[in-house]
Amino acid sequence: KDQLLGTISHDMRTPINSLISFTHLLENSQISQEKLKVYASQLKNTLGYTQGLMDNLLKWATSQMHGFVPDIRIVDLKVITDEVVYTQTDMILRKELIIENNIIDTTNVLADPDMLASVIRNILTNAIKFSYKKGVIRIEAIAEGQYMRYSISDHGIGMDDNKVTLINTAAGYSVRSSQGTSEEKGNGLGLILCKSFISIMKGSMKVSSKVKEGSTFTVELPMP
């Protein structure tokens, strides 16, 4: 909770200050159309980041409330993945990325649909964030025993062994997010959310990565 409060207090200040500064410019200055377009684009990116932060925070807080019960049921991974990929279309087109979604129809797992969508969204957003322009992101699901191994792989900047070890252990909660290939911001809250939600759904998550080669996040969830 201390880490969350520190993250929120730091990361909320910047977008709010940017918004205030932008409104002052609109009120008190003569801004050319060209500059206005640049400022508006920067503000849009900042507020988009803030929206993601708040969405993750509210979902995580809800899951921590006393008496919270997840809605575990049969969920089609293909359907939820398609929906999440669609919501990220703007970011995907901006970097000219190729999404290889190799999940077949009716690939079922036992999960809370909203939690699962949040996990996939956070992992996919990271893959997009750390991918080089015109890169490839591969999404796969393979059944192994009583579990489904769901993975999202990118060919981006990757991570060193120390960071991979931190993410794969309990210490992963202290990992600070890095800047993306297009200077996208991050706060590490998405990782906390994923670990928490996957644990609630009786699953597990592991990452493998190599610097300048990319990363693969693999989530194992029980099958019906």
PDB file of C-alpha atoms in Angstrom:
ATOM      1  CA  LYS A   1       0.000   0.000   0.000  1.00  0.00           C
ATOM      2  CA  ASP A   2       2.917   2.348   0.732  1.00  0.00           C
ATOM      3  CA  GLN A   3       4.291   1.647  -2.731  1.00  0.00           C
ATOM      4  CA  LEU A   4       0.897   2.264  -4.328  1.00  0.00           C
ATOM      5  CA  LEU A   5       0.445   5.580  -2.540  1.00  0.00           C
ATOM      6  CA  GLY A   6       3.928   6.666  -3.579  1.00  0.00           C
ATOM      7  CA  THR A   7       3.271   5.674  -7.186  1.00  0.00           C
ATOM      8  CA  ILE A   8      -0.083   7.422  -7.350  1.00  0.00           C
ATOM      9  CA  SER A   9       1.076  10.663  -5.691  1.00  0.00           C
ATOM     10  CA  HIS A  10       4.014  10.900  -8.107  1.00  0.00           C
ATOM     11  CA  ASP A  11       2.314   9.785 -11.307  1.00  0.00           C
ATOM     12  CA  MET A  12      -0.883  11.767 -10.885  1.00  0.00           C
ATOM     13  CA  ARG A  13       0.904  15.100 -10.393  1.00  0.00           C
ATOM     14  CA  THR A  14       2.429  15.283 -13.866  1.00  0.00           C
ATOM     15  CA  PRO A  15      -0.746  14.831 -15.981  1.00  0.00           C
ATOM     16  CA  ILE A  16      -2.771  17.152 -13.743  1.00  0.00           C
ATOM     17  CA  ASN A  17      -0.090  19.857 -13.937  1.00  0.00           C
ATOM     18  CA  SER A  18       0.077  19.397 -17.713  1.00  0.00           C
ATOM     19  CA  LEU A  19      -3.682  19.844 -18.000  1.00  0.00           C
ATOM     20  CA  ILE A  20      -3.616  22.994 -15.845  1.00  0.00           C
ATOM     21  CA  SER A  21      -0.739  24.455 -17.891  1.00  0.00           C
ATOM     22  CA  PHE A  22      -2.571  23.693 -21.122  1.00  0.00           C
ATOM     23  CA  THR A  23      -5.737  25.460 -19.938  1.00  0.00           C
ATOM     24  CA  HIS A  24      -3.646  28.512 -18.935  1.00  0.00           C
ATOM     25  CA  LEU A  25      -2.168  28.587 -22.438  1.00  0.00           C
ATOM     26  CA  LEU A  26      -5.622  28.473 -23.975  1.00  0.00           C
ATOM     27  CA  GLU A  27      -6.855  31.278 -21.707  1.00  0.00           C
ATOM     28  CA  ASN A  28      -3.923  33.663 -21.824  1.00  0.00           C
ATOM     29  CA  SER A  29      -2.022  33.104 -25.062  1.00  0.00           C
ATOM     30  CA  GLN A  30      -2.384  33.345 -28.785  1.00  0.00           C
ATOM     31  CA  ILE A  31      -1.388  29.845 -29.934  1.00  0.00           C
ATOM     32  CA  SER A  32      -0.872  28.943 -33.560  1.00  0.00           C
ATOM     33  CA  GLN A  33      -2.871  26.041 -34.914  1.00  0.00           C
ATOM     34  CA  GLU A  34       0.333  24.065 -35.411  1.00  0.00           C
ATOM     35  CA  LYS A  35       1.475  24.472 -31.790  1.00  0.00           C
ATOM     36  CA  LEU A  36      -2.032  23.784 -30.529  1.00  0.00           C
ATOM     37  CA  LYS A  37      -2.010  20.450 -32.387  1.00  0.00           C
ATOM     38  CA  VAL A  38       1.340  19.478 -30.808  1.00  0.00           C
ATOM     39  CA  TYR A  39       0.213  20.434 -27.292  1.00  0.00           C
ATOM     40  CA  ALA A  40      -3.095  18.617 -27.728  1.00  0.00           C
ATOM     41  CA  SER A  41      -1.323  15.452 -28.894  1.00  0.00           C
ATOM     42  CA  GLN A  42       1.028  15.506 -25.890  1.00  0.00           C
ATOM     43  CA  LEU A  43      -1.883  16.073 -23.527  1.00  0.00           C
ATOM     44  CA  LYS A  44      -3.835  13.217 -25.097  1.00  0.00           C
ATOM     45  CA  ASN A  45      -0.931  10.820 -24.486  1.00  0.00           C
ATOM     46  CA  THR A  46      -0.521  12.005 -20.889  1.00  0.00           C
ATOM     47  CA  LEU A  47      -4.220  11.663 -20.092  1.00  0.00           C
ATOM     48  CA  GLY A  48      -4.347   8.245 -21.782  1.00  0.00           C
ATOM     49  CA  TYR A  49      -1.569   7.087 -19.471  1.00  0.00           C
ATOM     50  CA  THR A  50      -3.451   8.528 -16.474  1.00  0.00           C
ATOM     51  CA  GLN A  51      -6.646   6.783 -17.511  1.00  0.00           C
ATOM     52  CA  GLY A  52      -4.821   3.452 -17.587  1.00  0.00           C
ATOM     53  CA  LEU A  53      -3.315   4.147 -14.179  1.00  0.00           C
ATOM     54  CA  MET A  54      -6.683   4.961 -12.618  1.00  0.00           C
ATOM     55  CA  ASP A  55      -8.383   1.980 -14.268  1.00  0.00           C
ATOM     56  CA  ASN A  56      -5.763  -0.400 -12.859  1.00  0.00           C
ATOM     57  CA  LEU A  57      -5.905   1.237  -9.444  1.00  0.00           C
ATOM     58  CA  LEU A  58      -9.700   1.013  -9.138  1.00  0.00           C
ATOM     59  CA  LYS A  59      -9.770  -2.622 -10.276  1.00  0.00           C
ATOM     60  CA  TRP A  60      -6.995  -3.596  -7.874  1.00  0.00           C
ATOM     61  CA  ALA A  61      -8.663  -1.732  -4.982  1.00  0.00           C
ATOM     62  CA  THR A  62     -11.977  -3.489  -5.676  1.00  0.00           C
ATOM     63  CA  SER A  63     -10.272  -6.889  -5.596  1.00  0.00           C
ATOM     64  CA  GLN A  64      -8.786  -6.081  -2.172  1.00  0.00           C
ATOM     65  CA  MET A  65     -12.090  -5.165  -0.550  1.00  0.00           C
ATOM     66  CA  HIS A  66     -13.344  -7.337   2.283  1.00  0.00           C
ATOM     67  CA  GLY A  67     -15.898  -9.834   1.043  1.00  0.00           C
ATOM     68  CA  PHE A  68     -14.873  -9.568  -2.625  1.00  0.00           C
ATOM     69  CA  VAL A  69     -15.641 -12.784  -4.536  1.00  0.00           C
ATOM     70  CA  PRO A  70     -14.339 -13.275  -8.111  1.00  0.00           C
ATOM     71  CA  ASP A  71     -16.781 -14.502 -10.772  1.00  0.00           C
ATOM     72  CA  ILE A  72     -14.887 -17.647 -11.816  1.00  0.00           C
ATOM     73  CA  ARG A  73     -16.500 -19.343 -14.794  1.00  0.00           C
ATOM     74  CA  ILE A  74     -15.707 -20.844 -18.211  1.00  0.00           C
ATOM     75  CA  VAL A  75     -14.196 -18.121 -20.386  1.00  0.00           C
ATOM     76  CA  ASP A  76     -13.189 -18.279 -24.060  1.00  0.00           C
ATOM     77  CA  LEU A  77      -9.621 -16.938 -24.381  1.00  0.00           C
ATOM     78  CA  LYS A  78     -10.072 -16.297 -28.100  1.00  0.00           C
ATOM     79  CA  VAL A  79     -13.072 -14.015 -27.556  1.00  0.00           C
ATOM     80  CA  ILE A  80     -11.479 -11.966 -24.755  1.00  0.00           C
ATOM     81  CA  THR A  81      -8.145 -11.680 -26.596  1.00  0.00           C
ATOM     82  CA  ASP A  82      -9.869 -10.410 -29.756  1.00  0.00           C
ATOM     83  CA  GLU A  83     -11.753  -7.811 -27.711  1.00  0.00           C
ATOM     84  CA  VAL A  84      -8.594  -6.593 -25.950  1.00  0.00           C
ATOM     85  CA  VAL A  85      -6.587  -6.421 -29.194  1.00  0.00           C
ATOM     86  CA  TYR A  86      -9.370  -4.338 -30.739  1.00  0.00           C
ATOM     87  CA  THR A  87      -9.215  -1.789 -27.887  1.00  0.00           C
ATOM     88  CA  GLN A  88      -5.487  -1.329 -28.566  1.00  0.00           C
ATOM     89  CA  THR A  89      -5.895  -0.736 -32.321  1.00  0.00           C
ATOM     90  CA  ASP A  90      -4.783   2.901 -32.142  1.00  0.00           C
ATOM     91  CA  MET A  91      -1.506   2.042 -30.381  1.00  0.00           C
ATOM     92  CA  ILE A  92      -0.889  -0.905 -32.719  1.00  0.00           C
ATOM     93  CA  LEU A  93      -1.385   1.206 -35.857  1.00  0.00           C
ATOM     94  CA  ARG A  94       0.761   4.026 -34.468  1.00  0.00           C
ATOM     95  CA  LYS A  95       3.761   1.684 -34.249  1.00  0.00           C
ATOM     96  CA  GLU A  96       2.772  -0.271 -37.389  1.00  0.00           C
ATOM     97  CA  LEU A  97       2.885  -3.529 -35.436  1.00  0.00           C
ATOM     98  CA  ILE A  98       1.798  -6.957 -36.643  1.00  0.00           C
ATOM     99  CA  ILE A  99      -0.338  -8.974 -34.209  1.00  0.00           C
ATOM    100  CA  GLU A 100      -0.152 -12.729 -34.760  1.00  0.00           C
ATOM    101  CA  ASN A 101      -3.084 -14.105 -32.794  1.00  0.00           C
ATOM    102  CA  ASN A 102      -2.704 -17.881 -33.035  1.00  0.00           C
ATOM    103  CA  ILE A 103      -5.407 -18.787 -30.505  1.00  0.00           C
ATOM    104  CA  ILE A 104      -8.060 -21.084 -31.951  1.00  0.00           C
ATOM    105  CA  ASP A 105     -11.795 -20.747 -31.320  1.00  0.00           C
ATOM    106  CA  THR A 106     -13.247 -22.163 -28.091  1.00  0.00           C
ATOM    107  CA  THR A 107     -10.028 -22.158 -26.070  1.00  0.00           C
ATOM    108  CA  ASN A 108     -11.599 -22.263 -22.626  1.00  0.00           C
ATOM    109  CA  VAL A 109     -10.170 -21.526 -19.165  1.00  0.00           C
ATOM    110  CA  LEU A 110     -11.635 -21.040 -15.703  1.00  0.00           C
ATOM    111  CA  ALA A 111     -11.319 -17.349 -14.878  1.00  0.00           C
ATOM    112  CA  ASP A 112     -13.064 -14.134 -13.918  1.00  0.00           C
ATOM    113  CA  PRO A 113     -13.685 -12.504 -17.346  1.00  0.00           C
ATOM    114  CA  ASP A 114     -13.061  -8.926 -16.168  1.00  0.00           C
ATOM    115  CA  MET A 115      -9.884  -9.881 -14.309  1.00  0.00           C
ATOM    116  CA  LEU A 116      -8.623 -11.899 -17.267  1.00  0.00           C
ATOM    117  CA  ALA A 117      -9.297  -9.015 -19.659  1.00  0.00           C
ATOM    118  CA  SER A 118      -7.328  -6.671 -17.372  1.00  0.00           C
ATOM    119  CA  VAL A 119      -4.385  -9.090 -17.239  1.00  0.00           C
ATOM    120  CA  ILE A 120      -4.312  -9.530 -21.028  1.00  0.00           C
ATOM    121  CA  ARG A 121      -4.684  -5.781 -21.571  1.00  0.00           C
ATOM    122  CA  ASN A 122      -1.770  -4.968 -19.284  1.00  0.00           C
ATOM    123  CA  ILE A 123       0.536  -7.594 -20.798  1.00  0.00           C
ATOM    124  CA  LEU A 124      -0.406  -6.613 -24.375  1.00  0.00           C
ATOM    125  CA  THR A 125       0.018  -2.907 -23.604  1.00  0.00           C
ATOM    126  CA  ASN A 126       3.521  -3.632 -22.303  1.00  0.00           C
ATOM    127  CA  ALA A 127       4.341  -5.679 -25.410  1.00  0.00           C
ATOM    128  CA  ILE A 128       3.246  -2.758 -27.593  1.00  0.00           C
ATOM    129  CA  LYS A 129       5.090  -0.265 -25.418  1.00  0.00           C
ATOM    130  CA  PHE A 130       8.426  -2.090 -25.605  1.00  0.00           C
ATOM    131  CA  SER A 131       8.177  -3.189 -29.261  1.00  0.00           C
ATOM    132  CA  TYR A 132      10.179  -1.518 -31.984  1.00  0.00           C
ATOM    133  CA  LYS A 133       8.275   0.063 -34.847  1.00  0.00           C
ATOM    134  CA  LYS A 134       6.956  -2.491 -37.386  1.00  0.00           C
ATOM    135  CA  GLY A 135       7.630  -5.327 -34.941  1.00  0.00           C
ATOM    136  CA  VAL A 136       5.650  -8.519 -34.391  1.00  0.00           C
ATOM    137  CA  ILE A 137       3.660  -9.521 -31.296  1.00  0.00           C
ATOM    138  CA  ARG A 138       2.689 -13.190 -31.078  1.00  0.00           C
ATOM    139  CA  ILE A 139      -0.212 -14.492 -28.951  1.00  0.00           C
ATOM    140  CA  GLU A 140      -0.567 -18.224 -28.302  1.00  0.00           C
ATOM    141  CA  ALA A 141      -2.377 -20.697 -26.030  1.00  0.00           C
ATOM    142  CA  ILE A 142      -1.314 -24.311 -25.482  1.00  0.00           C
ATOM    143  CA  ALA A 143      -3.032 -26.865 -23.234  1.00  0.00           C
ATOM    144  CA  GLU A 144      -0.719 -28.697 -20.823  1.00  0.00           C
ATOM    145  CA  GLY A 145      -2.310 -31.111 -18.379  1.00  0.00           C
ATOM    146  CA  GLN A 146      -5.018 -29.309 -16.409  1.00  0.00           C
ATOM    147  CA  TYR A 147      -3.720 -25.851 -17.330  1.00  0.00           C
ATOM    148  CA  MET A 148      -3.748 -23.582 -20.358  1.00  0.00           C
ATOM    149  CA  ARG A 149      -0.430 -21.817 -21.081  1.00  0.00           C
ATOM    150  CA  TYR A 150      -1.282 -18.394 -22.539  1.00  0.00           C
ATOM    151  CA  SER A 151       1.626 -16.317 -23.819  1.00  0.00           C
ATOM    152  CA  ILE A 152       2.236 -12.913 -25.373  1.00  0.00           C
ATOM    153  CA  SER A 153       5.666 -12.435 -26.983  1.00  0.00           C
ATOM    154  CA  ASP A 154       7.268  -9.320 -28.422  1.00  0.00           C
ATOM    155  CA  HIS A 155      10.548  -8.682 -30.235  1.00  0.00           C
ATOM    156  CA  GLY A 156      11.331  -5.447 -28.439  1.00  0.00           C
ATOM    157  CA  ILE A 157      13.924  -4.033 -26.066  1.00  0.00           C
ATOM    158  CA  GLY A 158      13.714  -6.917 -23.578  1.00  0.00           C
ATOM    159  CA  MET A 159      14.911  -7.004 -19.947  1.00  0.00           C
ATOM    160  CA  ASP A 160      18.093  -7.997 -18.149  1.00  0.00           C
ATOM    161  CA  ASP A 161      18.316 -11.128 -15.974  1.00  0.00           C
ATOM    162  CA  ASN A 162      18.000  -9.153 -12.738  1.00  0.00           C
ATOM    163  CA  LYS A 163      14.656  -7.639 -13.714  1.00  0.00           C
ATOM    164  CA  VAL A 164      13.367 -10.984 -14.993  1.00  0.00           C
ATOM    165  CA  THR A 165      14.262 -12.613 -11.656  1.00  0.00           C
ATOM    166  CA  LEU A 166      12.484  -9.853  -9.719  1.00  0.00           C
ATOM    167  CA  ILE A 167       9.301 -10.239 -11.780  1.00  0.00           C
ATOM    168  CA  ASN A 168       9.322 -14.026 -11.398  1.00  0.00           C
ATOM    169  CA  THR A 169       9.545 -13.800  -7.594  1.00  0.00           C
ATOM    170  CA  ALA A 170       7.566 -12.045  -4.872  1.00  0.00           C
ATOM    171  CA  ALA A 171       9.996  -9.148  -5.249  1.00  0.00           C
ATOM    172  CA  GLY A 172       8.310  -8.435  -8.590  1.00  0.00           C
ATOM    173  CA  TYR A 173       6.007  -6.074  -6.758  1.00  0.00           C
ATOM    174  CA  SER A 174       8.901  -3.629  -6.442  1.00  0.00           C
ATOM    175  CA  VAL A 175       9.794  -3.514 -10.151  1.00  0.00           C
ATOM    176  CA  ARG A 176       9.592  -0.021 -11.617  1.00  0.00           C
ATOM    177  CA  SER A 177       8.380   0.253 -15.203  1.00  0.00           C
ATOM    178  CA  SER A 178      10.805   1.427 -17.893  1.00  0.00           C
ATOM    179  CA  GLN A 179      10.209   3.899 -20.697  1.00  0.00           C
ATOM    180  CA  GLY A 180       8.868   2.471 -23.965  1.00  0.00           C
ATOM    181  CA  THR A 181      10.442   2.645 -27.423  1.00  0.00           C
ATOM    182  CA  SER A 182       8.352   5.736 -28.207  1.00  0.00           C
ATOM    183  CA  GLU A 183       9.011   7.257 -24.769  1.00  0.00           C
ATOM    184  CA  GLU A 184       5.776   5.843 -23.344  1.00  0.00           C
ATOM    185  CA  LYS A 185       5.497   6.160 -19.583  1.00  0.00           C
ATOM    186  CA  GLY A 186       4.813   3.405 -17.072  1.00  0.00           C
ATOM    187  CA  ASN A 187       4.437   2.996 -13.322  1.00  0.00           C
ATOM    188  CA  GLY A 188       4.638  -0.718 -12.572  1.00  0.00           C
ATOM    189  CA  LEU A 189       1.065  -0.805 -11.260  1.00  0.00           C
ATOM    190  CA  GLY A 190      -0.024  -3.056 -14.139  1.00  0.00           C
ATOM    191  CA  LEU A 191       2.402  -5.744 -12.985  1.00  0.00           C
ATOM    192  CA  ILE A 192       1.002  -5.604  -9.446  1.00  0.00           C
ATOM    193  CA  LEU A 193      -2.521  -5.930 -10.852  1.00  0.00           C
ATOM    194  CA  CYS A 194      -1.591  -8.936 -13.023  1.00  0.00           C
ATOM    195  CA  LYS A 195       0.118 -10.794 -10.189  1.00  0.00           C
ATOM    196  CA  SER A 196      -2.796 -10.133  -7.829  1.00  0.00           C
ATOM    197  CA  PHE A 197      -5.530 -11.125 -10.308  1.00  0.00           C
ATOM    198  CA  ILE A 198      -3.735 -14.260 -11.536  1.00  0.00           C
ATOM    199  CA  SER A 199      -3.231 -15.397  -7.950  1.00  0.00           C
ATOM    200  CA  ILE A 200      -6.950 -14.880  -7.201  1.00  0.00           C
ATOM    201  CA  MET A 201      -7.793 -16.995 -10.304  1.00  0.00           C
ATOM    202  CA  LYS A 202      -5.521 -19.838  -9.052  1.00  0.00           C
ATOM    203  CA  GLY A 203      -3.033 -19.340 -11.870  1.00  0.00           C
ATOM    204  CA  SER A 204       0.602 -18.339 -12.262  1.00  0.00           C
ATOM    205  CA  MET A 205       2.696 -15.982 -14.393  1.00  0.00           C
ATOM    206  CA  LYS A 206       6.274 -16.191 -15.619  1.00  0.00           C
ATOM    207  CA  VAL A 207       8.386 -14.005 -17.871  1.00  0.00           C
ATOM    208  CA  SER A 208      11.406 -14.857 -20.016  1.00  0.00           C
ATOM    209  CA  SER A 209      13.390 -12.147 -21.759  1.00  0.00           C
ATOM    210  CA  LYS A 210      16.653 -11.144 -23.432  1.00  0.00           C
ATOM    211  CA  VAL A 211      17.934  -7.607 -23.864  1.00  0.00           C
ATOM    212  CA  LYS A 212      17.311  -6.273 -27.403  1.00  0.00           C
ATOM    213  CA  GLU A 213      15.532  -9.512 -28.361  1.00  0.00           C
ATOM    214  CA  GLY A 214      12.184  -9.219 -26.595  1.00  0.00           C
ATOM    215  CA  SER A 215      10.062 -10.712 -23.822  1.00  0.00           C
ATOM    216  CA  THR A 216       7.461 -13.428 -23.370  1.00  0.00           C
ATOM    217  CA  PHE A 217       4.885 -13.278 -20.584  1.00  0.00           C
ATOM    218  CA  THR A 218       3.272 -16.656 -19.934  1.00  0.00           C
ATOM    219  CA  VAL A 219       0.137 -17.063 -17.839  1.00  0.00           C
ATOM    220  CA  GLU A 220      -1.081 -20.493 -16.720  1.00  0.00           C
ATOM    221  CA  LEU A 221      -4.783 -20.807 -15.871  1.00  0.00           C
ATOM    222  CA  PRO A 222      -6.847 -23.880 -14.939  1.00  0.00           C
ATOM    223  CA  MET A 223      -9.035 -25.432 -17.633  1.00  0.00           C
ATOM    224  CA  PRO A 224     -12.634 -26.579 -17.099  1.00  0.00           C
TER     225      PRO A 224
END
